[in-house]
């Protein structure tokens, strides 16, 4: 198997880890000559095939300790990688205060960096002499070995944490007695990101290392391949599942997830389901491993198998276990949120996977606990070759759905001495993205038009920075929450709406008949758009389940309202409560700004509704934060005197369709809301289907508010 790695040779896994020991031994040595600052930067390429991420991180930790490096060893990982480390003892690492874990995720480390700031400028860090202060209170010492796992899809929290790390390391290296090692890791050969970041701040060299790929593994045996596609493929999967023996257990693994719902009418009720999805933010390592494990108990003739859906971006936690057979489908396309330059919007759309992604996904086919003859792999007629329209590089979040949030985040740390322009250039390579997003951020008043800093004002800036990572770097929602209101009811509804919007793409309600809604923003305003109807679904369910307070993180049930008119996975409801609580803690912790706090509240106790003045204040903030998603609708009468509605985005004059399965904007509703033959609104979720732009989660906006901007 050809990998593209220069070091490929006839090697085993043990050879790889021997190489790791040699790399760490060289990397920990002081630079030569001795008068140079005692700091080293390096990047280590770790092939995907070397196993689950937790095993690699455990090996790195133990190897560092074996080289007698006695200063703090700090691991900074993605959220899912960090939780995968729960599968390992990581004996060489202490449990850290505040987080009660041995490793840190990106956003945690960014908070640690913020907590270590004392003054403005490049040197404004705590002067920590005792390296034990790290274990006691997370004070960063001048001696440390830091391992940073680079997100291949470059989320904003990864980019901001890495930017801050390089800034801190370069500043701290200038202190007497400093001993700093920063080693980034990724599965991408030739990753020059660290070199580019370090060169912004200093002339320190960056050494590149790589572990060789073992060559003894036959990942996709020829006799395991089935090149069927479409309906023929699904028929063959069904045939193989139906031909099972009584004691067999079949895993039907789909990477990316299976999206069709019209298949296997004969198998549907007899199939169990599992998944490894990015939206399951609370899955820890053991739970991820459990998702790939056949459940105890004998197989039955009515138990045909388990469908396991896996997101493309999800790391490989372990192998399938307890299954006798595996049918593995590697798809060529998946749904993603990207910035479309034609419509100039972040849209949810289906894109082809890159060749590099397909090369990585093939490692899902390596299942050593299943007899090779019992594995069937479906790659389609073109095998592992990407589609003709596949991009060369996978979409990176900092250039797409996180772009404006990331840019605002870099502006927010400019007072650390960060060179904003060069940092943005290092991460955002797609032409025009930085200019477009900076223009938007300036227009709505988030960043200063002439200075590289935020310009929201003290309390609004503090809130914006504090909640940005919680709303997944959607700058619009962070801005919406941050805009000042002296009315606690308005502040509460803004937070509720923001949480519901964060979860809109991942968690869907099933409705059964006419739903019965409740809560602020719903009773009197449900005809203002399906945004409010969806808010009402959350509130109805929350009210009937004690504000989701009694749900547990491991609850996998489906919950329904008291009238059995709507249902939702309990995991989504738990995350709704979790996010709400986190936002409450942040806002109520800002005691210096009493006008941002949220008084104690229960959705089930919401009586009446906000009056029109309160709603207009909320919508004024909503329009300011979502200015580029404002819409204009008008009625068109054709030659046969039939009417239909047409819609455009005000910012670009782009045509779109408004759709809603719950509450579409009908002509009758339009006539109730129109003024001078026009209805204005905001679409909060945009979908691109081929050349058709579709707007959902729409809300009406009064004309006088639109007049303030257009």
CSV table of N, CA and C in Angstrom, one decimal, residues 20 31 39 72 192 205 211 258 285 345-346 358 406 416 521 540 575 622 631 633 692:
chain,number,residue,atom,x,y,z
A,20,UNK,N,9.9,6.6,17.8
A,20,UNK,CA,9.3,7.7,18.7
A,20,UNK,C,10.3,7.9,19.8
A,31,UNK,N,19.3,23.1,22.8
A,31,UNK,CA,19.9,23.6,21.5
A,31,UNK,C,21.4,23.8,21.6
A,39,UNK,N,14.7,26.4,24.0
A,39,UNK,CA,13.3,26.1,23.5
A,39,UNK,C,13.4,25.3,22.1
A,72,UNK,N,6.7,19.6,33.9
A,72,UNK,CA,5.3,19.3,33.5
A,72,UNK,C,5.2,18.9,32.1
A,192,UNK,N,3.1,22.5,7.6
A,192,UNK,CA,4.0,23.6,7.8
A,192,UNK,C,3.4,24.7,8.7
A,205,UNK,N,13.9,27.6,14.9
A,205,UNK,CA,13.6,26.6,13.9
A,205,UNK,C,12.5,25.6,14.3
A,211,UNK,N,6.7,9.3,12.0
A,211,UNK,CA,6.8,7.9,12.3
A,211,UNK,C,6.5,7.1,11.0
A,258,UNK,N,-25.2,6.9,7.1
A,258,UNK,CA,-26.3,6.5,6.2
A,258,UNK,C,-27.4,7.6,6.3
A,285,UNK,N,-14.4,8.3,26.3
A,285,UNK,CA,-13.7,7.2,25.6
A,285,UNK,C,-14.4,5.9,25.8
A,345,UNK,N,-22.7,33.0,1.7
A,345,UNK,CA,-23.3,32.6,3.0
A,345,UNK,C,-22.7,31.3,3.5
A,346,UNK,N,-22.7,31.1,4.8
A,346,UNK,CA,-22.4,29.7,5.3
A,346,UNK,C,-23.7,28.9,5.1
A,358,UNK,N,-10.5,9.9,2.1
A,358,UNK,CA,-10.7,8.5,1.8
A,358,UNK,C,-9.6,7.6,2.2
A,406,UNK,N,-13.6,32.9,14.4
A,406,UNK,CA,-12.1,32.8,14.5
A,406,UNK,C,-11.4,34.2,14.4
A,416,UNK,N,-2.2,40.7,23.4
A,416,UNK,CA,-1.1,39.8,23.9
A,416,UNK,C,0.1,40.1,23.1
A,521,UNK,N,-42.1,34.1,23.9
A,521,UNK,CA,-41.7,34.2,22.5
A,521,UNK,C,-42.5,33.3,21.6
A,540,UNK,N,-42.0,23.4,25.2
A,540,UNK,CA,-43.0,22.4,25.6
A,540,UNK,C,-42.4,21.2,26.2
A,575,UNK,N,-28.1,18.2,26.3
A,575,UNK,CA,-27.2,19.2,25.8
A,575,UNK,C,-27.8,20.6,25.9
A,622,UNK,N,-31.3,40.8,17.3
A,622,UNK,CA,-31.2,39.7,16.4
A,622,UNK,C,-30.8,40.2,15.0
A,631,UNK,N,-33.9,38.9,5.1
A,631,UNK,CA,-34.6,38.6,3.8
A,631,UNK,C,-35.8,39.6,3.5
A,633,UNK,N,-39.5,39.5,1.3
A,633,UNK,CA,-40.4,38.7,0.6
A,633,UNK,C,-41.5,39.6,0.0
A,692,UNK,N,-30.0,25.5,-5.7
A,692,UNK,CA,-31.1,26.2,-5.0
A,692,UNK,C,-30.8,26.5,-3.6
